[in-house]
mmCIF file of C-alpha atoms in Angstrom:
data_model
loop_
_atom_site.group_PDB
_atom_site.id
_atom_site.type_symbol
_atom_site.label_atom_id
_atom_site.label_comp_id
_atom_site.label_asym_id
_atom_site.label_seq_id
_atom_site.Cartn_x
_atom_site.Cartn_y
_atom_site.Cartn_z
ATOM 1 C CA MET A 1 130.856 72.148 77.504
ATOM 2 C CA ASP A 2 132.502 75.696 76.853
ATOM 3 C CA VAL A 3 130.889 78.638 75.087
ATOM 4 C CA LEU A 4 132.629 77.864 71.695
ATOM 5 C CA GLU A 5 131.304 74.240 71.834
ATOM 6 C CA MET A 6 127.951 75.561 72.739
ATOM 7 C CA LYS A 7 127.803 77.965 69.849
ATOM 8 C CA SER A 8 129.012 75.203 67.473
ATOM 9 C CA LYS A 9 126.360 72.851 68.664
ATOM 10 C CA LEU A 10 123.674 75.668 68.294
ATOM 11 C CA LYS A 11 124.887 76.317 64.740
ATOM 12 C CA TYR A 12 124.673 72.560 64.040
ATOM 13 C CA TYR A 13 121.064 72.469 65.283
ATOM 14 C CA GLY A 14 120.320 75.593 63.086
ATOM 15 C CA ALA A 15 121.745 74.008 59.906
ATOM 16 C CA GLU A 16 119.782 70.852 60.351
ATOM 17 C CA THR A 17 116.654 72.900 60.870
ATOM 18 C CA LEU A 18 117.402 75.090 57.792
ATOM 19 C CA ARG A 19 117.682 71.859 55.693
ATOM 20 C CA GLY A 20 114.359 70.769 57.018
ATOM 21 C CA ILE A 21 112.727 74.029 56.107
ATOM 22 C CA HIS A 22 114.102 73.823 52.590
ATOM 23 C CA ALA A 23 112.434 70.587 52.212
ATOM 24 C CA PHE A 24 108.964 71.827 53.204
ATOM 25 C CA VAL A 25 108.973 74.922 50.749
ATOM 26 C CA PRO A 26 107.235 73.820 47.414
ATOM 27 C CA GLU A 27 109.196 74.045 44.219
ATOM 28 C CA LYS A 28 106.372 75.722 42.236
ATOM 29 C CA GLU A 29 105.247 79.174 41.080
ATOM 30 C CA PRO A 30 104.815 81.888 42.193
ATOM 31 C CA LYS A 31 108.478 81.806 43.199
ATOM 32 C CA LYS A 32 109.416 85.459 42.778
ATOM 33 C CA TYR A 33 106.711 86.910 44.887
ATOM 34 C CA LEU A 34 106.237 83.969 47.432
ATOM 35 C CA TYR A 35 108.203 80.859 47.735
ATOM 36 C CA ASP A 36 111.627 82.337 47.189
ATOM 37 C CA LEU A 37 110.757 85.006 49.706
ATOM 38 C CA VAL A 38 109.583 82.409 52.246
ATOM 39 C CA LEU A 39 113.273 81.320 52.283
ATOM 40 C CA ASP A 40 114.686 84.816 52.550
ATOM 41 C CA TYR A 41 114.634 85.303 56.403
ATOM 42 C CA PRO A 42 115.689 81.630 57.123
ATOM 43 C CA ASN A 43 118.598 81.881 54.732
ATOM 44 C CA ARG A 44 119.902 85.020 56.383
ATOM 45 C CA GLY A 45 120.876 82.931 59.383
ATOM 46 C CA GLY A 46 119.745 83.369 62.885
ATOM 47 C CA LYS A 47 120.507 81.954 66.395
ATOM 48 C CA GLY A 48 118.542 78.862 65.860
ATOM 49 C CA PHE A 49 117.595 79.128 69.657
ATOM 50 C CA ARG A 50 114.114 77.810 69.455
ATOM 51 C CA PRO A 51 114.927 74.446 67.361
ATOM 52 C CA GLY A 52 118.027 74.211 69.352
ATOM 53 C CA LEU A 53 116.245 74.142 72.721
ATOM 54 C CA CYS A 54 113.745 71.720 71.350
ATOM 55 C CA MET A 55 116.345 69.271 69.999
ATOM 56 C CA ALA A 56 118.602 69.534 73.005
ATOM 57 C CA SER A 57 115.689 68.877 75.424
ATOM 58 C CA CYS A 58 114.701 65.884 73.438
ATOM 59 C CA GLY A 59 118.281 64.580 73.454
ATOM 60 C CA ALA A 60 118.625 65.284 77.149
ATOM 61 C CA HIS A 61 115.664 63.040 77.711
ATOM 62 C CA GLY A 62 116.894 60.243 75.778
ATOM 63 C CA GLY A 63 115.437 60.939 72.415
ATOM 64 C CA ARG A 64 117.204 61.261 69.015
ATOM 65 C CA LEU A 65 117.675 64.317 66.904
ATOM 66 C CA SER A 66 115.713 62.859 64.140
ATOM 67 C CA GLU A 67 112.717 62.519 66.352
ATOM 68 C CA ALA A 68 112.507 66.158 67.001
ATOM 69 C CA LYS A 69 113.370 67.471 63.506
ATOM 70 C CA PHE A 70 109.746 68.118 62.361
ATOM 71 C CA SER A 71 108.838 70.039 65.412
ATOM 72 C CA ALA A 72 112.044 71.957 65.243
ATOM 73 C CA VAL A 73 111.170 72.963 61.681
ATOM 74 C CA THR A 74 107.741 74.181 62.717
ATOM 75 C CA LEU A 75 109.192 76.308 65.614
ATOM 76 C CA GLU A 76 111.734 78.052 63.239
ATOM 77 C CA MET A 77 109.276 78.640 60.469
ATOM 78 C CA LEU A 78 106.797 80.189 62.840
ATOM 79 C CA HIS A 79 109.630 82.307 64.308
ATOM 80 C CA ASN A 80 110.478 83.631 60.967
ATOM 81 C CA ALA A 81 106.826 84.244 59.994
ATOM 82 C CA PHE A 82 106.508 86.233 63.332
ATOM 83 C CA LEU A 83 109.723 88.212 62.362
ATOM 84 C CA ILE A 84 108.254 89.218 58.953
ATOM 85 C CA HIS A 85 104.892 90.423 60.528
ATOM 86 C CA ASP A 86 106.750 92.132 63.469
ATOM 87 C CA ASP A 87 108.921 94.112 60.980
ATOM 88 C CA VAL A 88 105.787 95.297 59.272
ATOM 89 C CA GLU A 89 104.005 96.211 62.618
ATOM 90 C CA ASP A 90 107.177 97.900 63.899
ATOM 91 C CA GLU A 91 108.195 99.774 60.720
ATOM 92 C CA SER A 92 111.540 98.145 61.202
ATOM 93 C CA LEU A 93 114.253 98.857 58.565
ATOM 94 C CA SER A 94 116.663 95.970 58.970
ATOM 95 C CA ARG A 95 116.709 92.290 60.066
ATOM 96 C CA ARG A 96 119.973 90.211 60.307
ATOM 97 C CA ASN A 97 122.070 92.957 58.745
ATOM 98 C CA LYS A 98 119.707 93.283 55.583
ATOM 99 C CA PRO A 99 116.690 95.344 54.669
ATOM 100 C CA THR A 100 113.530 94.058 56.034
ATOM 101 C CA MET A 101 111.184 92.388 53.554
ATOM 102 C CA HIS A 102 108.546 95.053 53.551
ATOM 103 C CA THR A 103 111.184 97.677 52.675
ATOM 104 C CA THR A 104 112.725 95.767 49.734
ATOM 105 C CA HIS A 105 109.207 94.653 48.305
ATOM 106 C CA SER A 106 106.076 95.828 49.839
ATOM 107 C CA ARG A 107 104.070 95.687 52.962
ATOM 108 C CA ALA A 108 101.302 93.561 51.216
ATOM 109 C CA ILE A 109 103.897 91.090 49.903
ATOM 110 C CA ALA A 110 105.545 90.675 53.264
ATOM 111 C CA ILE A 111 102.374 90.139 54.980
ATOM 112 C CA ASN A 112 101.409 87.443 52.542
ATOM 113 C CA VAL A 113 104.696 85.723 52.819
ATOM 114 C CA GLY A 114 104.313 85.692 56.586
ATOM 115 C CA ASP A 115 100.934 84.095 56.139
ATOM 116 C CA MET A 116 102.306 81.427 53.884
ATOM 117 C CA MET A 117 105.025 80.666 56.293
ATOM 118 C CA ASN A 118 102.527 80.289 59.135
ATOM 119 C CA ALA A 119 100.572 77.726 56.847
ATOM 120 C CA LEU A 120 103.634 75.821 55.767
ATOM 121 C CA SER A 121 104.870 75.568 59.398
ATOM 122 C CA LEU A 122 101.913 73.303 60.307
ATOM 123 C CA PHE A 123 102.637 70.667 57.743
ATOM 124 C CA PRO A 124 105.743 69.064 59.486
ATOM 125 C CA LEU A 125 103.501 68.404 62.478
ATOM 126 C CA TRP A 126 101.507 66.047 60.318
ATOM 127 C CA HIS A 127 104.631 64.006 59.780
ATOM 128 C CA ASN A 128 105.205 63.627 63.519
ATOM 129 C CA LYS A 129 102.509 60.807 63.432
ATOM 130 C CA THR A 130 105.099 58.618 61.614
ATOM 131 C CA LEU A 131 107.747 59.324 64.199
ATOM 132 C CA MET A 132 105.827 59.187 67.452
ATOM 133 C CA GLY A 133 102.378 57.856 66.839
ATOM 134 C CA GLU A 134 99.169 59.826 66.719
ATOM 135 C CA LYS A 135 98.597 60.284 70.427
ATOM 136 C CA LEU A 136 101.925 62.104 71.042
ATOM 137 C CA ALA A 137 101.758 63.905 67.761
ATOM 138 C CA GLN A 138 98.453 65.419 68.785
ATOM 139 C CA ARG A 139 100.055 66.482 72.083
ATOM 140 C CA ILE A 140 102.770 68.225 70.233
ATOM 141 C CA PHE A 141 100.200 69.993 67.928
ATOM 142 C CA LEU A 142 98.360 71.285 71.036
ATOM 143 C CA GLU A 143 101.699 72.599 72.435
ATOM 144 C CA VAL A 144 102.270 74.579 69.060
ATOM 145 C CA TYR A 145 98.649 75.799 69.137
ATOM 146 C CA HIS A 146 99.217 77.213 72.640
ATOM 147 C CA LEU A 147 102.423 78.944 71.859
ATOM 148 C CA ILE A 148 100.845 80.628 68.795
ATOM 149 C CA THR A 149 97.908 81.966 70.717
ATOM 150 C CA GLU A 150 100.076 83.173 73.619
ATOM 151 C CA SER A 151 102.437 84.878 71.291
ATOM 152 C CA ALA A 152 99.626 86.738 69.474
ATOM 153 C CA GLU A 153 98.130 87.769 72.850
ATOM 154 C CA GLY A 154 101.370 89.137 73.929
ATOM 155 C CA GLN A 155 102.003 91.067 70.776
ATOM 156 C CA ALA A 156 98.458 92.416 71.054
ATOM 157 C CA LEU A 157 99.325 93.913 74.510
ATOM 158 C CA GLU A 158 102.483 95.466 73.201
ATOM 159 C CA LEU A 159 100.928 96.960 70.174
ATOM 160 C CA GLY A 160 98.047 98.081 72.154
ATOM 161 C CA TRP A 161 100.219 99.888 74.692
ATOM 162 C CA ARG A 162 101.949 101.774 71.844
ATOM 163 C CA GLN A 163 98.644 102.669 70.167
ATOM 164 C CA ASP A 164 97.309 104.041 73.390
ATOM 165 C CA ASN A 165 100.707 105.599 74.328
ATOM 166 C CA ARG A 166 100.640 103.880 77.695
ATOM 167 C CA CYS A 167 103.260 105.472 79.932
ATOM 168 C CA ASP A 168 101.981 104.186 83.313
ATOM 169 C CA LEU A 169 103.139 100.513 83.013
ATOM 170 C CA SER A 170 105.000 98.620 85.796
ATOM 171 C CA GLU A 171 107.619 96.135 85.506
ATOM 172 C CA SER A 172 105.131 93.312 86.325
ATOM 173 C CA ASP A 173 103.065 94.523 83.162
ATOM 174 C CA TYR A 174 106.214 94.091 81.178
ATOM 175 C CA LEU A 175 107.018 90.612 82.485
ATOM 176 C CA ARG A 176 103.474 89.477 82.003
ATOM 177 C CA MET A 177 103.736 90.745 78.330
ATOM 178 C CA ILE A 178 106.889 89.052 77.562
ATOM 179 C CA LEU A 179 105.815 85.803 79.317
ATOM 180 C CA LYS A 180 103.009 85.779 76.549
ATOM 181 C CA LYS A 181 104.956 87.262 73.573
ATOM 182 C CA THR A 182 108.388 85.674 73.933
ATOM 183 C CA CYS A 183 108.697 83.151 76.698
ATOM 184 C CA TRP A 184 106.089 80.656 75.560
ATOM 185 C CA TYR A 185 107.385 80.379 71.959
ATOM 186 C CA THR A 186 111.087 81.131 72.642
ATOM 187 C CA CYS A 187 111.809 78.713 75.486
ATOM 188 C CA ILE A 188 108.854 77.131 77.451
ATOM 189 C CA GLN A 189 107.206 75.364 74.605
ATOM 190 C CA PRO A 190 110.371 74.310 72.761
ATOM 191 C CA ILE A 191 111.726 72.762 75.999
ATOM 192 C CA ARG A 192 108.337 71.171 76.640
ATOM 193 C CA ILE A 193 108.000 69.740 73.160
ATOM 194 C CA GLY A 194 111.605 68.389 73.148
ATOM 195 C CA ALA A 195 111.180 66.700 76.576
ATOM 196 C CA LEU A 196 107.831 65.153 75.580
ATOM 197 C CA ILE A 197 109.437 63.753 72.368
ATOM 198 C CA GLY A 198 112.585 62.597 74.200
ATOM 199 C CA SER A 199 110.531 60.849 77.067
ATOM 200 C CA LYS A 200 108.045 59.284 74.722
ATOM 201 C CA GLY A 201 105.447 61.433 76.602
ATOM 202 C CA SER A 202 106.123 60.318 80.096
ATOM 203 C CA VAL A 203 107.546 63.523 81.566
ATOM 204 C CA ASN A 204 105.076 66.309 82.951
ATOM 205 C CA PRO A 205 105.840 69.359 80.711
ATOM 206 C CA ASP A 206 104.711 71.675 83.295
ATOM 207 C CA ASN A 207 107.863 71.047 85.056
ATOM 208 C CA PHE A 208 109.652 73.271 82.562
ATOM 209 C CA ASN A 209 107.408 76.255 82.726
ATOM 210 C CA ARG A 210 109.410 78.220 85.322
ATOM 211 C CA LEU A 211 112.784 77.376 83.648
ATOM 212 C CA GLY A 212 111.427 78.459 80.327
ATOM 213 C CA TYR A 213 109.792 81.631 81.695
ATOM 214 C CA PHE A 214 113.057 82.662 83.502
ATOM 215 C CA MET A 215 115.215 81.804 80.392
ATOM 216 C CA GLY A 216 112.808 83.607 77.918
ATOM 217 C CA ALA A 217 112.661 86.722 80.134
ATOM 218 C CA ALA A 218 116.440 86.869 80.525
ATOM 219 C CA PHE A 219 116.834 86.358 76.800
ATOM 220 C CA GLN A 220 114.374 89.093 75.804
ATOM 221 C CA ILE A 221 115.798 91.787 78.234
ATOM 222 C CA GLN A 222 119.183 90.957 76.955
ATOM 223 C CA ASP A 223 117.991 91.417 73.330
ATOM 224 C CA ASP A 224 116.350 94.754 74.319
ATOM 225 C CA VAL A 225 119.629 95.858 75.793
ATOM 226 C CA LEU A 226 121.590 94.913 72.739
ATOM 227 C CA ASN A 227 119.248 97.085 70.680
ATOM 228 C CA LEU A 228 120.339 100.025 72.528
ATOM 229 C CA VAL A 229 124.044 99.340 73.331
ATOM 230 C CA GLY A 230 125.194 96.684 70.794
ATOM 231 C CA GLU A 231 127.051 97.102 67.418
ATOM 232 C CA GLU A 232 124.568 97.172 64.586
ATOM 233 C CA SER A 233 126.674 94.779 62.487
ATOM 234 C CA ALA A 234 126.502 92.287 65.392
ATOM 235 C CA TYR A 235 122.985 92.879 66.500
ATOM 236 C CA GLY A 236 121.638 92.761 62.996
ATOM 237 C CA LYS A 237 118.966 95.498 63.494
ATOM 238 C CA GLU A 238 119.170 99.329 63.651
ATOM 239 C CA ILE A 239 120.421 100.440 67.020
ATOM 240 C CA ALA A 240 117.853 102.233 69.195
ATOM 241 C CA GLY A 241 115.241 101.042 66.877
ATOM 242 C CA ASP A 242 113.185 100.002 69.879
ATOM 243 C CA ILE A 243 113.102 103.470 71.052
ATOM 244 C CA ILE A 244 112.014 104.873 67.748
ATOM 245 C CA GLU A 245 109.383 102.133 67.575
ATOM 246 C CA GLY A 246 108.091 103.100 71.030
ATOM 247 C CA LYS A 247 108.452 99.538 72.297
ATOM 248 C CA ARG A 248 107.579 99.315 76.211
ATOM 249 C CA THR A 249 110.846 97.660 77.195
ATOM 250 C CA LEU A 250 112.118 97.248 80.723
ATOM 251 C CA MET A 251 114.428 100.071 80.272
ATOM 252 C CA LEU A 252 111.689 102.481 79.100
ATOM 253 C CA ILE A 253 109.314 101.603 81.774
ATOM 254 C CA HIS A 254 112.144 102.053 84.496
ATOM 255 C CA LEU A 255 113.087 105.415 82.932
ATOM 256 C CA LEU A 256 109.463 106.639 82.997
ATOM 257 C CA SER A 257 109.234 105.730 86.669
ATOM 258 C CA GLU A 258 112.498 107.483 87.566
ATOM 259 C CA CYS A 259 112.843 110.705 85.436
ATOM 260 C CA SER A 260 111.648 114.169 86.339
ATOM 261 C CA LYS A 261 108.078 115.414 85.369
ATOM 262 C CA ASN A 262 109.442 117.578 82.654
ATOM 263 C CA GLU A 263 111.480 114.550 81.162
ATOM 264 C CA LYS A 264 108.526 112.266 81.366
ATOM 265 C CA TYR A 265 106.374 114.965 79.545
ATOM 266 C CA LEU A 266 109.072 115.047 76.687
ATOM 267 C CA ILE A 267 109.153 111.253 76.526
ATOM 268 C CA GLU A 268 105.389 110.976 76.378
ATOM 269 C CA ASN A 269 105.074 113.625 73.571
ATOM 270 C CA TYR A 270 107.882 111.703 71.579
ATOM 271 C CA LEU A 271 106.067 108.380 71.883
ATOM 272 C CA GLY A 272 102.749 110.083 71.007
ATOM 273 C CA THR A 273 104.254 111.172 67.551
ATOM 274 C CA PRO A 274 103.745 108.918 64.641
ATOM 275 C CA VAL A 275 106.575 106.432 64.248
ATOM 276 C CA LEU A 276 107.844 107.772 60.762
ATOM 277 C CA GLU A 277 108.047 111.281 62.208
ATOM 278 C CA ARG A 278 110.317 110.379 65.178
ATOM 279 C CA THR A 279 113.883 111.490 64.815
ATOM 280 C CA MET A 280 117.015 109.714 65.720
ATOM 281 C CA THR A 281 118.086 112.702 67.653
ATOM 282 C CA ASP A 282 115.253 112.573 70.009
ATOM 283 C CA ALA A 283 115.721 108.667 70.391
ATOM 284 C CA LYS A 284 119.490 109.347 71.359
ATOM 285 C CA HIS A 285 118.247 111.939 74.001
ATOM 286 C CA ILE A 286 116.045 109.375 75.565
ATOM 287 C CA LEU A 287 118.932 106.795 75.438
ATOM 288 C CA GLU A 288 121.120 109.334 77.289
ATOM 289 C CA LEU A 289 118.306 109.523 79.855
ATOM 290 C CA MET A 290 118.346 105.892 80.199
ATOM 291 C CA HIS A 291 122.041 105.949 80.994
ATOM 292 C CA LYS A 292 121.524 108.919 83.319
ATOM 293 C CA TYR A 293 118.947 106.984 85.433
ATOM 294 C CA GLU A 294 120.757 103.704 85.103
ATOM 295 C CA SER A 295 117.882 102.133 83.442
ATOM 296 C CA ILE A 296 120.138 99.867 81.288
ATOM 297 C CA ILE A 297 122.051 98.779 84.261
ATOM 298 C CA HIS A 298 118.885 97.955 86.031
ATOM 299 C CA ALA A 299 117.764 95.931 82.969
ATOM 300 C CA LYS A 300 121.116 93.954 82.934
ATOM 301 C CA LYS A 301 120.872 93.119 86.512
ATOM 302 C CA THR A 302 117.324 91.841 86.172
ATOM 303 C CA SER A 303 118.294 89.774 83.194
ATOM 304 C CA GLN A 304 121.217 88.131 85.099
ATOM 305 C CA TYR A 305 118.858 87.491 88.115
ATOM 306 C CA LEU A 306 116.422 85.818 85.941
ATOM 307 C CA ALA A 307 118.947 83.605 84.200
ATOM 308 C CA GLY A 308 120.297 82.661 87.612
ATOM 309 C CA ALA A 309 116.792 81.567 88.532
ATOM 310 C CA ALA A 310 116.665 79.623 85.312
ATOM 311 C CA LEU A 311 119.842 77.804 86.178
ATOM 312 C CA LYS A 312 118.424 76.797 89.564
ATOM 313 C CA GLU A 313 115.211 75.339 87.784
ATOM 314 C CA PHE A 314 117.600 73.609 85.302
ATOM 315 C CA TYR A 315 119.411 71.745 88.104
ATOM 316 C CA THR A 316 116.058 70.972 89.649
ATOM 317 C CA HIS A 317 114.559 69.284 86.568
ATOM 318 C CA PHE A 318 117.675 68.093 84.611
ATOM 319 C CA SER A 319 120.132 66.978 87.351
ATOM 320 C CA HIS A 320 118.669 63.365 87.392
ATOM 321 C CA LEU A 321 119.090 62.916 83.812
ATOM 322 C CA LYS A 322 122.148 61.031 82.228
ATOM 323 C CA ASP A 323 124.955 63.350 81.340
ATOM 324 C CA SER A 324 125.054 64.039 77.560
ATOM 325 C CA GLU A 325 126.121 66.728 75.105
ATOM 326 C CA ASP A 326 122.564 67.977 74.860
ATOM 327 C CA LYS A 327 122.216 68.473 78.588
ATOM 328 C CA ALA A 328 125.564 70.186 78.772
ATOM 329 C CA PHE A 329 124.329 72.412 75.954
ATOM 330 C CA LEU A 330 121.310 73.628 77.863
ATOM 331 C CA GLU A 331 123.353 74.214 80.942
ATOM 332 C CA THR A 332 126.009 76.154 79.148
ATOM 333 C CA ILE A 333 123.478 78.332 77.240
ATOM 334 C CA ILE A 334 122.131 79.428 80.779
ATOM 335 C CA LEU A 335 125.528 80.053 82.148
ATOM 336 C CA TYR A 336 126.337 82.134 79.036
ATOM 337 C CA MET A 337 123.348 84.252 79.783
ATOM 338 C CA ILE A 338 124.371 84.935 83.232
ATOM 339 C CA ASN A 339 128.010 85.781 82.332
ATOM 340 C CA ARG A 340 127.369 87.449 79.032
ATOM 341 C CA ASP A 341 129.253 90.639 78.103
ATOM 342 C CA TYR A 342 126.773 92.899 76.416
#
């Protein structure tokens, strides 16, 4: 499968999931302040990465797309709920090339919409009982419970580091944080859930933990790099927004470990300033320092190394499976991450 076919397949998974999301949003009041807004972020379009991994893993293990549809809807609704809350917590201005929900409405309304999306995301799991029986449906529910708690713990670490203006973090701290915040809900659990569904519960889901970790870490680092060097129209968020928000990315951690004492002092002062008082001029200066100390190059190399490790894990645990479009899709995504031009 080539990259264009992979992207087409991912778009197909996303479209199927979006139809499922619409089916689970009630047609009742209050629409203006709630239910219409629940569909706002999903309707903007997105990668569909998480439901795609879930459905592809299911198909690669012999299952049908229809068997994974409810779990895929849950994963995507949770993702969009997380995004709404993340945007509030980060004071973000744009999401998928449009203003964030809290900037067009209010922080209170955005938080409430995110809360409702979290609640609605659980209902599709109830319908899993009719597809796979109660025992396997319960296992899927516990998988989802785990990814939610891990993500919240990872988010707590990142928010706490920013609150305390931690500038002494190591790369291992960063990788531990994104394992919790990103890897479980972006890659590990979607692959595990799909494999459980496709194999009718016979596969050991722990086999995919390393694969999902390497994939998720590579994905997050690439996303962080794109925030700094990508085009805003293509990336869908404000460029250098992560610097303004004070996110402890791999690039920032690398920079703080490599720069001079005076430069570190200036960075620490900037990060200690309230978010809304930080200027783009200062953010661009920090970005220039990241180029100076090759922090972005370091992050790119780290991401490609992790993606390479993911490919090795993929061959270890998927090579024995029958060749299929879904299996080829998973392989192509990893190869794309390795060869991706930022």
